[in-house]
Amino acid sequence: MTAAAPLARGLEGIVSHVTNLSDVDGTAGRLIIGGYDVHQLAGKVSFEEAAHLLWYGELPNRQQLDELCRHMAVARHLPSPILDVLGGPVRHASGMHALRMAAATLSVDEPDADNLSPDSNRRRAVRITARMPALVAHQQRLRL
C-alpha cells in the first residue's frame, strides 16, 4: 500500500506564469511593477503611464505618452455591435454579470484577431483598455 500524497490547498507554491513585469514579495509586503516599487508609482503616474510601463517595459517620455493618449482617445469609441449588446441582454444584468458579458464584446470589430504578433497584441490592448471605461459608463447611463 502506498502513502497518500499530501493535500495541497489553495494556490500556495503554484507557479502559473513567469514574468519580468512584476514581482510580489508577500513576506516583505512589496509589489514591484516594471522595476518600480508600487509606492513609487501610486499617485504619481497616470493610468496611461502605468499601462505604457506594463506594455513597453518603461515609463513613457512626453511624446510617447501623448501618442498613447491619442490612440486611446480614438479607440474609446464603442461601435454599433457593442452598443447593441449593451442595449439588449446586458442592460438588465446586475453588476459584474453585466460587466463580464459586455467585456466579451470589446474586440468584436477586431480587424486582425488571428494576428498574435507583439505589435498586434499591443494595439488590441490599447483598444480594449480604452473601451472598458467607456463601456462601464455607457452601461451605467442605460441603467439610470
PDB file of N, CA and C in Angstrom, residues 44-141:
ATOM      1  N   LYS A  44       1.449  58.974  -8.477  1.00  0.00           N
ATOM      2  CA  LYS A  44       2.477  59.779  -9.146  1.00  0.00           C
ATOM      3  C   LYS A  44       2.476  59.621 -10.660  1.00  0.00           C
ATOM      4  N   VAL A  45       1.943  58.507 -11.137  1.00  0.00           N
ATOM      5  CA  VAL A  45       1.863  58.312 -12.587  1.00  0.00           C
ATOM      6  C   VAL A  45       0.402  58.134 -12.977  1.00  0.00           C
ATOM      7  N   SER A  46       0.100  58.506 -14.191  1.00  0.00           N
ATOM      8  CA  SER A  46      -1.272  58.373 -14.690  1.00  0.00           C
ATOM      9  C   SER A  46      -1.549  56.920 -15.079  1.00  0.00           C
ATOM     10  N   PHE A  47      -2.809  56.645 -15.301  1.00  0.00           N
ATOM     11  CA  PHE A  47      -3.230  55.323 -15.768  1.00  0.00           C
ATOM     12  C   PHE A  47      -2.494  54.973 -17.061  1.00  0.00           C
ATOM     13  N   GLU A  48      -2.425  55.942 -17.986  1.00  0.00           N
ATOM     14  CA  GLU A  48      -1.776  55.712 -19.276  1.00  0.00           C
ATOM     15  C   GLU A  48      -0.277  55.451 -19.102  1.00  0.00           C
ATOM     16  N   GLU A  49       0.361  56.170 -18.184  1.00  0.00           N
ATOM     17  CA  GLU A  49       1.786  55.936 -17.934  1.00  0.00           C
ATOM     18  C   GLU A  49       2.015  54.527 -17.380  1.00  0.00           C
ATOM     19  N   ALA A  50       1.152  54.097 -16.471  1.00  0.00           N
ATOM     20  CA  ALA A  50       1.269  52.749 -15.906  1.00  0.00           C
ATOM     21  C   ALA A  50       1.042  51.692 -16.986  1.00  0.00           C
ATOM     22  N   ALA A  51       0.070  51.926 -17.864  1.00  0.00           N
ATOM     23  CA  ALA A  51      -0.180  50.987 -18.961  1.00  0.00           C
ATOM     24  C   ALA A  51       1.050  50.897 -19.864  1.00  0.00           C
ATOM     25  N   HIS A  52       1.638  52.039 -20.195  1.00  0.00           N
ATOM     26  CA  HIS A  52       2.835  52.061 -21.035  1.00  0.00           C
ATOM     27  C   HIS A  52       3.962  51.272 -20.367  1.00  0.00           C
ATOM     28  N   LEU A  53       4.123  51.441 -19.077  1.00  0.00           N
ATOM     29  CA  LEU A  53       5.151  50.699 -18.341  1.00  0.00           C
ATOM     30  C   LEU A  53       4.940  49.193 -18.484  1.00  0.00           C
ATOM     31  N   LEU A  54       3.713  48.749 -18.350  1.00  0.00           N
ATOM     32  CA  LEU A  54       3.423  47.316 -18.463  1.00  0.00           C
ATOM     33  C   LEU A  54       3.572  46.804 -19.893  1.00  0.00           C
ATOM     34  N   TRP A  55       3.178  47.606 -20.863  1.00  0.00           N
ATOM     35  CA  TRP A  55       3.216  47.167 -22.255  1.00  0.00           C
ATOM     36  C   TRP A  55       4.600  47.256 -22.884  1.00  0.00           C
ATOM     37  N   TYR A  56       5.378  48.267 -22.511  1.00  0.00           N
ATOM     38  CA  TYR A  56       6.666  48.506 -23.163  1.00  0.00           C
ATOM     39  C   TYR A  56       7.864  48.340 -22.234  1.00  0.00           C
ATOM     40  N   GLY A  57       7.628  48.136 -20.942  1.00  0.00           N
ATOM     41  CA  GLY A  57       8.727  47.908 -20.013  1.00  0.00           C
ATOM     42  C   GLY A  57       9.415  49.153 -19.509  1.00  0.00           C
ATOM     43  N   GLU A  58       8.854  50.320 -19.812  1.00  0.00           N
ATOM     44  CA  GLU A  58       9.434  51.580 -19.326  1.00  0.00           C
ATOM     45  C   GLU A  58       8.354  52.646 -19.240  1.00  0.00           C
ATOM     46  N   LEU A  59       8.577  53.610 -18.362  1.00  0.00           N
ATOM     47  CA  LEU A  59       7.658  54.747 -18.304  1.00  0.00           C
ATOM     48  C   LEU A  59       7.845  55.571 -19.567  1.00  0.00           C
ATOM     49  N   PRO A  60       6.788  56.155 -20.089  1.00  0.00           N
ATOM     50  CA  PRO A  60       6.893  56.892 -21.352  1.00  0.00           C
ATOM     51  C   PRO A  60       7.506  58.276 -21.168  1.00  0.00           C
ATOM     52  N   ASN A  61       8.149  58.759 -22.242  1.00  0.00           N
ATOM     53  CA  ASN A  61       8.530  60.173 -22.266  1.00  0.00           C
ATOM     54  C   ASN A  61       7.295  60.956 -22.712  1.00  0.00           C
ATOM     55  N   ARG A  62       7.373  62.254 -22.778  1.00  0.00           N
ATOM     56  CA  ARG A  62       6.216  63.094 -23.102  1.00  0.00           C
ATOM     57  C   ARG A  62       5.624  62.726 -24.455  1.00  0.00           C
ATOM     58  N   GLN A  63       6.470  62.549 -25.468  1.00  0.00           N
ATOM     59  CA  GLN A  63       5.985  62.222 -26.814  1.00  0.00           C
ATOM     60  C   GLN A  63       5.269  60.869 -26.819  1.00  0.00           C
ATOM     61  N   GLN A  64       5.838  59.874 -26.162  1.00  0.00           N
ATOM     62  CA  GLN A  64       5.214  58.550 -26.100  1.00  0.00           C
ATOM     63  C   GLN A  64       3.881  58.598 -25.362  1.00  0.00           C
ATOM     64  N   LEU A  65       3.833  59.372 -24.276  1.00  0.00           N
ATOM     65  CA  LEU A  65       2.591  59.493 -23.513  1.00  0.00           C
ATOM     66  C   LEU A  65       1.515  60.181 -24.342  1.00  0.00           C
ATOM     67  N   ASP A  66       1.885  61.260 -25.022  1.00  0.00           N
ATOM     68  CA  ASP A  66       0.913  61.961 -25.867  1.00  0.00           C
ATOM     69  C   ASP A  66       0.375  61.049 -26.966  1.00  0.00           C
ATOM     70  N   GLU A  67       1.269  60.273 -27.571  1.00  0.00           N
ATOM     71  CA  GLU A  67       0.850  59.355 -28.637  1.00  0.00           C
ATOM     72  C   GLU A  67      -0.094  58.280 -28.091  1.00  0.00           C
ATOM     73  N   LEU A  68       0.233  57.715 -26.939  1.00  0.00           N
ATOM     74  CA  LEU A  68      -0.632  56.701 -26.340  1.00  0.00           C
ATOM     75  C   LEU A  68      -1.994  57.289 -25.997  1.00  0.00           C
ATOM     76  N   CYS A  69      -2.008  58.488 -25.440  1.00  0.00           N
ATOM     77  CA  CYS A  69      -3.284  59.136 -25.093  1.00  0.00           C
ATOM     78  C   CYS A  69      -4.128  59.388 -26.336  1.00  0.00           C
ATOM     79  N   ARG A  70      -3.494  59.781 -27.448  1.00  0.00           N
ATOM     80  CA  ARG A  70      -4.224  59.984 -28.706  1.00  0.00           C
ATOM     81  C   ARG A  70      -4.822  58.664 -29.196  1.00  0.00           C
ATOM     82  N   HIS A  71      -4.021  57.613 -29.177  1.00  0.00           N
ATOM     83  CA  HIS A  71      -4.518  56.301 -29.625  1.00  0.00           C
ATOM     84  C   HIS A  71      -5.678  55.833 -28.753  1.00  0.00           C
ATOM     85  N   MET A  72      -5.569  56.044 -27.454  1.00  0.00           N
ATOM     86  CA  MET A  72      -6.639  55.605 -26.556  1.00  0.00           C
ATOM     87  C   MET A  72      -7.904  56.431 -26.758  1.00  0.00           C
ATOM     88  N   ALA A  73      -7.748  57.715 -27.043  1.00  0.00           N
ATOM     89  CA  ALA A  73      -8.921  58.562 -27.284  1.00  0.00           C
ATOM     90  C   ALA A  73      -9.689  58.079 -28.513  1.00  0.00           C
ATOM     91  N   VAL A  74      -8.974  57.734 -29.570  1.00  0.00           N
ATOM     92  CA  VAL A  74      -9.616  57.228 -30.788  1.00  0.00           C
ATOM     93  C   VAL A  74     -10.248  55.859 -30.522  1.00  0.00           C
ATOM     94  N   ALA A  75      -9.547  55.012 -29.790  1.00  0.00           N
ATOM     95  CA  ALA A  75     -10.009  53.641 -29.537  1.00  0.00           C
ATOM     96  C   ALA A  75     -11.183  53.577 -28.573  1.00  0.00           C
ATOM     97  N   ARG A  76     -11.446  54.645 -27.867  1.00  0.00           N
ATOM     98  CA  ARG A  76     -12.507  54.669 -26.851  1.00  0.00           C
ATOM     99  C   ARG A  76     -13.902  54.506 -27.452  1.00  0.00           C
ATOM    100  N   HIS A  77     -14.047  54.809 -28.727  1.00  0.00           N
ATOM    101  CA  HIS A  77     -15.340  54.726 -29.415  1.00  0.00           C
ATOM    102  C   HIS A  77     -15.896  53.307 -29.329  1.00  0.00           C
ATOM    103  N   LEU A  78     -17.171  53.193 -28.953  1.00  0.00           N
ATOM    104  CA  LEU A  78     -17.840  51.889 -28.903  1.00  0.00           C
ATOM    105  C   LEU A  78     -18.651  51.703 -30.187  1.00  0.00           C
ATOM    106  N   PRO A  79     -18.294  50.730 -31.028  1.00  0.00           N
ATOM    107  CA  PRO A  79     -19.016  50.518 -32.284  1.00  0.00           C
ATOM    108  C   PRO A  79     -20.410  49.931 -32.056  1.00  0.00           C
ATOM    109  N   SER A  80     -21.220  49.993 -33.090  1.00  0.00           N
ATOM    110  CA  SER A  80     -22.623  49.553 -33.023  1.00  0.00           C
ATOM    111  C   SER A  80     -22.835  48.158 -32.442  1.00  0.00           C
ATOM    112  N   PRO A  81     -22.066  47.141 -32.845  1.00  0.00           N
ATOM    113  CA  PRO A  81     -22.325  45.814 -32.268  1.00  0.00           C
ATOM    114  C   PRO A  81     -22.207  45.788 -30.738  1.00  0.00           C
ATOM    115  N   ILE A  82     -21.273  46.550 -30.203  1.00  0.00           N
ATOM    116  CA  ILE A  82     -21.121  46.612 -28.745  1.00  0.00           C
ATOM    117  C   ILE A  82     -22.310  47.335 -28.132  1.00  0.00           C
ATOM    118  N   LEU A  83     -22.710  48.447 -28.744  1.00  0.00           N
ATOM    119  CA  LEU A  83     -23.856  49.206 -28.227  1.00  0.00           C
ATOM    120  C   LEU A  83     -25.132  48.379 -28.285  1.00  0.00           C
ATOM    121  N   ASP A  84     -25.273  47.554 -29.332  1.00  0.00           N
ATOM    122  CA  ASP A  84     -26.453  46.688 -29.445  1.00  0.00           C
ATOM    123  C   ASP A  84     -26.521  45.689 -28.290  1.00  0.00           C
ATOM    124  N   VAL A  85     -25.391  45.110 -27.943  1.00  0.00           N
ATOM    125  CA  VAL A  85     -25.359  44.157 -26.830  1.00  0.00           C
ATOM    126  C   VAL A  85     -25.657  44.872 -25.517  1.00  0.00           C
ATOM    127  N   LEU A  86     -25.084  46.061 -25.347  1.00  0.00           N
ATOM    128  CA  LEU A  86     -25.321  46.819 -24.112  1.00  0.00           C
ATOM    129  C   LEU A  86     -26.787  47.193 -23.961  1.00  0.00           C
ATOM    130  N   GLY A  87     -27.446  47.495 -25.064  1.00  0.00           N
ATOM    131  CA  GLY A  87     -28.852  47.870 -25.006  1.00  0.00           C
ATOM    132  C   GLY A  87     -29.785  46.680 -24.958  1.00  0.00           C
ATOM    133  N   GLY A  88     -29.248  45.494 -25.192  1.00  0.00           N
ATOM    134  CA  GLY A  88     -30.067  44.286 -25.206  1.00  0.00           C
ATOM    135  C   GLY A  88     -29.930  43.470 -23.935  1.00  0.00           C
ATOM    136  N   PRO A  89     -29.369  42.270 -24.064  1.00  0.00           N
ATOM    137  CA  PRO A  89     -29.354  41.339 -22.933  1.00  0.00           C
ATOM    138  C   PRO A  89     -28.576  41.826 -21.713  1.00  0.00           C
ATOM    139  N   VAL A  90     -27.570  42.637 -21.926  1.00  0.00           N
ATOM    140  CA  VAL A  90     -26.737  43.092 -20.808  1.00  0.00           C
ATOM    141  C   VAL A  90     -27.431  44.176 -19.987  1.00  0.00           C
ATOM    142  N   ARG A  91     -28.347  44.874 -20.608  1.00  0.00           N
ATOM    143  CA  ARG A  91     -28.957  46.056 -19.982  1.00  0.00           C
ATOM    144  C   ARG A  91     -29.519  45.793 -18.587  1.00  0.00           C
ATOM    145  N   HIS A  92     -30.127  44.649 -18.393  1.00  0.00           N
ATOM    146  CA  HIS A  92     -30.779  44.382 -17.114  1.00  0.00           C
ATOM    147  C   HIS A  92     -29.988  43.432 -16.215  1.00  0.00           C
ATOM    148  N   ALA A  93     -28.812  43.039 -16.658  1.00  0.00           N
ATOM    149  CA  ALA A  93     -27.972  42.192 -15.803  1.00  0.00           C
ATOM    150  C   ALA A  93     -27.393  43.049 -14.683  1.00  0.00           C
ATOM    151  N   SER A  94     -27.028  42.417 -13.604  1.00  0.00           N
ATOM    152  CA  SER A  94     -26.524  43.181 -12.470  1.00  0.00           C
ATOM    153  C   SER A  94     -25.004  43.143 -12.385  1.00  0.00           C
ATOM    154  N   GLY A  95     -24.443  44.230 -11.900  1.00  0.00           N
ATOM    155  CA  GLY A  95     -23.035  44.352 -11.540  1.00  0.00           C
ATOM    156  C   GLY A  95     -22.044  43.646 -12.430  1.00  0.00           C
ATOM    157  N   MET A  96     -21.309  42.729 -11.822  1.00  0.00           N
ATOM    158  CA  MET A  96     -20.245  42.025 -12.521  1.00  0.00           C
ATOM    159  C   MET A  96     -20.768  41.134 -13.645  1.00  0.00           C
ATOM    160  N   HIS A  97     -22.003  40.685 -13.560  1.00  0.00           N
ATOM    161  CA  HIS A  97     -22.569  39.880 -14.654  1.00  0.00           C
ATOM    162  C   HIS A  97     -22.659  40.726 -15.922  1.00  0.00           C
ATOM    163  N   ALA A  98     -23.127  41.955 -15.779  1.00  0.00           N
ATOM    164  CA  ALA A  98     -23.218  42.862 -16.922  1.00  0.00           C
ATOM    165  C   ALA A  98     -21.831  43.178 -17.466  1.00  0.00           C
ATOM    166  N   LEU A  99     -20.908  43.447 -16.576  1.00  0.00           N
ATOM    167  CA  LEU A  99     -19.552  43.780 -16.994  1.00  0.00           C
ATOM    168  C   LEU A  99     -18.897  42.606 -17.726  1.00  0.00           C
ATOM    169  N   ARG A 100     -19.067  41.410 -17.229  1.00  0.00           N
ATOM    170  CA  ARG A 100     -18.492  40.221 -17.860  1.00  0.00           C
ATOM    171  C   ARG A 100     -19.049  40.024 -19.265  1.00  0.00           C
ATOM    172  N   MET A 101     -20.369  40.122 -19.396  1.00  0.00           N
ATOM    173  CA  MET A 101     -20.983  39.922 -20.715  1.00  0.00           C
ATOM    174  C   MET A 101     -20.560  41.023 -21.681  1.00  0.00           C
ATOM    175  N   ALA A 102     -20.563  42.247 -21.219  1.00  0.00           N
ATOM    176  CA  ALA A 102     -20.205  43.365 -22.085  1.00  0.00           C
ATOM    177  C   ALA A 102     -18.728  43.327 -22.457  1.00  0.00           C
ATOM    178  N   ALA A 103     -17.866  42.948 -21.529  1.00  0.00           N
ATOM    179  CA  ALA A 103     -16.429  42.891 -21.810  1.00  0.00           C
ATOM    180  C   ALA A 103     -16.120  41.898 -22.927  1.00  0.00           C
ATOM    181  N   ALA A 104     -16.923  40.866 -23.032  1.00  0.00           N
ATOM    182  CA  ALA A 104     -16.715  39.869 -24.086  1.00  0.00           C
ATOM    183  C   ALA A 104     -16.915  40.460 -25.478  1.00  0.00           C
ATOM    184  N   THR A 105     -17.557  41.604 -25.586  1.00  0.00           N
ATOM    185  CA  THR A 105     -17.815  42.220 -26.890  1.00  0.00           C
ATOM    186  C   THR A 105     -16.750  43.235 -27.294  1.00  0.00           C
ATOM    187  N   LEU A 106     -15.811  43.549 -26.427  1.00  0.00           N
ATOM    188  CA  LEU A 106     -14.884  44.651 -26.678  1.00  0.00           C
ATOM    189  C   LEU A 106     -14.021  44.485 -27.921  1.00  0.00           C
ATOM    190  N   SER A 107     -13.799  43.273 -28.353  1.00  0.00           N
ATOM    191  CA  SER A 107     -12.971  43.076 -29.546  1.00  0.00           C
ATOM    192  C   SER A 107     -13.780  42.549 -30.725  1.00  0.00           C
ATOM    193  N   VAL A 108     -15.087  42.781 -30.698  1.00  0.00           N
ATOM    194  CA  VAL A 108     -15.972  42.266 -31.741  1.00  0.00           C
ATOM    195  C   VAL A 108     -15.590  42.783 -33.134  1.00  0.00           C
ATOM    196  N   ASP A 109     -15.015  43.956 -33.210  1.00  0.00           N
ATOM    197  CA  ASP A 109     -14.634  44.526 -34.506  1.00  0.00           C
ATOM    198  C   ASP A 109     -13.126  44.446 -34.747  1.00  0.00           C
ATOM    199  N   GLU A 110     -12.468  43.536 -34.070  1.00  0.00           N
ATOM    200  CA  GLU A 110     -11.019  43.370 -34.184  1.00  0.00           C
ATOM    201  C   GLU A 110     -10.641  42.998 -35.615  1.00  0.00           C
ATOM    202  N   PRO A 111      -9.875  43.859 -36.315  1.00  0.00           N
ATOM    203  CA  PRO A 111      -9.558  43.594 -37.715  1.00  0.00           C
ATOM    204  C   PRO A 111      -8.550  42.461 -37.917  1.00  0.00           C
ATOM    205  N   ASP A 112      -7.688  42.226 -36.942  1.00  0.00           N
ATOM    206  CA  ASP A 112      -6.670  41.185 -37.116  1.00  0.00           C
ATOM    207  C   ASP A 112      -6.661  40.240 -35.911  1.00  0.00           C
ATOM    208  N   ALA A 113      -7.810  39.681 -35.625  1.00  0.00           N
ATOM    209  CA  ALA A 113      -7.995  38.851 -34.429  1.00  0.00           C
ATOM    210  C   ALA A 113      -7.051  37.648 -34.382  1.00  0.00           C
ATOM    211  N   ASP A 114      -6.664  37.126 -35.525  1.00  0.00           N
ATOM    212  CA  ASP A 114      -5.793  35.950 -35.549  1.00  0.00           C
ATOM    213  C   ASP A 114      -4.311  36.300 -35.537  1.00  0.00           C
ATOM    214  N   ASN A 115      -3.989  37.575 -35.618  1.00  0.00           N
ATOM    215  CA  ASN A 115      -2.599  38.018 -35.595  1.00  0.00           C
ATOM    216  C   ASN A 115      -2.158  38.154 -34.140  1.00  0.00           C
ATOM    217  N   LEU A 116      -1.236  37.327 -33.715  1.00  0.00           N
ATOM    218  CA  LEU A 116      -0.784  37.336 -32.328  1.00  0.00           C
ATOM    219  C   LEU A 116       0.609  37.937 -32.166  1.00  0.00           C
ATOM    220  N   SER A 117       1.018  38.764 -33.127  1.00  0.00           N
ATOM    221  CA  SER A 117       2.325  39.413 -33.024  1.00  0.00           C
ATOM    222  C   SER A 117       2.310  40.407 -31.861  1.00  0.00           C
ATOM    223  N   PRO A 118       3.473  40.722 -31.305  1.00  0.00           N
ATOM    224  CA  PRO A 118       3.517  41.699 -30.208  1.00  0.00           C
ATOM    225  C   PRO A 118       2.877  43.041 -30.573  1.00  0.00           C
ATOM    226  N   ASP A 119       3.107  43.535 -31.781  1.00  0.00           N
ATOM    227  CA  ASP A 119       2.513  44.815 -32.184  1.00  0.00           C
ATOM    228  C   ASP A 119       0.994  44.732 -32.240  1.00  0.00           C
ATOM    229  N   SER A 120       0.479  43.646 -32.803  1.00  0.00           N
ATOM    230  CA  SER A 120      -0.971  43.468 -32.872  1.00  0.00           C
ATOM    231  C   SER A 120      -1.562  43.338 -31.473  1.00  0.00           C
ATOM    232  N   ASN A 121      -0.895  42.605 -30.607  1.00  0.00           N
ATOM    233  CA  ASN A 121      -1.378  42.466 -29.231  1.00  0.00           C
ATOM    234  C   ASN A 121      -1.382  43.803 -28.498  1.00  0.00           C
ATOM    235  N   ARG A 122      -0.392  44.653 -28.750  1.00  0.00           N
ATOM    236  CA  ARG A 122      -0.369  45.981 -28.116  1.00  0.00           C
ATOM    237  C   ARG A 122      -1.512  46.852 -28.630  1.00  0.00           C
ATOM    238  N   ARG A 123      -1.754  46.816 -29.935  1.00  0.00           N
ATOM    239  CA  ARG A 123      -2.878  47.589 -30.483  1.00  0.00           C
ATOM    240  C   ARG A 123      -4.192  47.111 -29.867  1.00  0.00           C
ATOM    241  N   ARG A 124      -4.323  45.808 -29.739  1.00  0.00           N
ATOM    242  CA  ARG A 124      -5.520  45.224 -29.131  1.00  0.00           C
ATOM    243  C   ARG A 124      -5.637  45.644 -27.663  1.00  0.00           C
ATOM    244  N   ALA A 125      -4.525  45.644 -26.959  1.00  0.00           N
ATOM    245  CA  ALA A 125      -4.526  46.048 -25.546  1.00  0.00           C
ATOM    246  C   ALA A 125      -4.952  47.504 -25.401  1.00  0.00           C
ATOM    247  N   VAL A 126      -4.459  48.370 -26.278  1.00  0.00           N
ATOM    248  CA  VAL A 126      -4.851  49.785 -26.239  1.00  0.00           C
ATOM    249  C   VAL A 126      -6.350  49.907 -26.469  1.00  0.00           C
ATOM    250  N   ARG A 127      -6.851  49.212 -27.478  1.00  0.00           N
ATOM    251  CA  ARG A 127      -8.273  49.308 -27.819  1.00  0.00           C
ATOM    252  C   ARG A 127      -9.157  48.804 -26.670  1.00  0.00           C
ATOM    253  N   ILE A 128      -8.844  47.656 -26.126  1.00  0.00           N
ATOM    254  CA  ILE A 128      -9.666  47.093 -25.049  1.00  0.00           C
ATOM    255  C   ILE A 128      -9.553  47.935 -23.780  1.00  0.00           C
ATOM    256  N   THR A 129      -8.348  48.380 -23.468  1.00  0.00           N
ATOM    257  CA  THR A 129      -8.142  49.210 -22.275  1.00  0.00           C
ATOM    258  C   THR A 129      -8.875  50.533 -22.396  1.00  0.00           C
ATOM    259  N   ALA A 130      -8.884  51.115 -23.576  1.00  0.00           N
ATOM    260  CA  ALA A 130      -9.577  52.389 -23.783  1.00  0.00           C
ATOM    261  C   ALA A 130     -11.088  52.213 -23.742  1.00  0.00           C
ATOM    262  N   ARG A 131     -11.569  51.087 -24.235  1.00  0.00           N
ATOM    263  CA  ARG A 131     -13.020  50.876 -24.315  1.00  0.00           C
ATOM    264  C   ARG A 131     -13.662  50.496 -22.982  1.00  0.00           C
ATOM    265  N   MET A 132     -12.917  49.875 -22.105  1.00  0.00           N
ATOM    266  CA  MET A 132     -13.520  49.376 -20.867  1.00  0.00           C
ATOM    267  C   MET A 132     -14.189  50.485 -20.055  1.00  0.00           C
ATOM    268  N   PRO A 133     -13.537  51.618 -19.789  1.00  0.00           N
ATOM    269  CA  PRO A 133     -14.226  52.674 -19.035  1.00  0.00           C
ATOM    270  C   PRO A 133     -15.438  53.227 -19.787  1.00  0.00           C
ATOM    271  N   ALA A 134     -15.342  53.315 -21.120  1.00  0.00           N
ATOM    272  CA  ALA A 134     -16.478  53.794 -21.914  1.00  0.00           C
ATOM    273  C   ALA A 134     -17.637  52.816 -21.808  1.00  0.00           C
ATOM    274  N   LEU A 135     -17.325  51.538 -21.813  1.00  0.00           N
ATOM    275  CA  LEU A 135     -18.345  50.508 -21.677  1.00  0.00           C
ATOM    276  C   LEU A 135     -19.043  50.613 -20.318  1.00  0.00           C
ATOM    277  N   VAL A 136     -18.266  50.753 -19.254  1.00  0.00           N
ATOM    278  CA  VAL A 136     -18.841  50.862 -17.906  1.00  0.00           C
ATOM    279  C   VAL A 136     -19.731  52.098 -17.805  1.00  0.00           C
ATOM    280  N   ALA A 137     -19.251  53.230 -18.330  1.00  0.00           N
ATOM    281  CA  ALA A 137     -20.033  54.471 -18.276  1.00  0.00           C
ATOM    282  C   ALA A 137     -21.324  54.338 -19.076  1.00  0.00           C
ATOM    283  N   HIS A 138     -21.238  53.763 -20.266  1.00  0.00           N
ATOM    284  CA  HIS A 138     -22.430  53.601 -21.105  1.00  0.00           C
ATOM    285  C   HIS A 138     -23.443  52.680 -20.425  1.00  0.00           C
ATOM    286  N   GLN A 139     -22.961  51.590 -19.855  1.00  0.00           N
ATOM    287  CA  GLN A 139     -23.847  50.651 -19.163  1.00  0.00           C
ATOM    288  C   GLN A 139     -24.551  51.342 -17.999  1.00  0.00           C
ATOM    289  N   GLN A 140     -23.829  52.144 -17.264  1.00  0.00           N
ATOM    290  CA  GLN A 140     -24.435  52.838 -16.122  1.00  0.00           C
ATOM    291  C   GLN A 140     -25.498  53.840 -16.591  1.00  0.00           C
ATOM    292  N   ARG A 141     -25.213  54.549 -17.681  1.00  0.00           N
ATOM    293  CA  ARG A 141     -26.202  55.507 -18.212  1.00  0.00           C
ATOM    294  C   ARG A 141     -27.480  54.792 -18.628  1.00  0.00           C
TER     295      ARG A 141
END
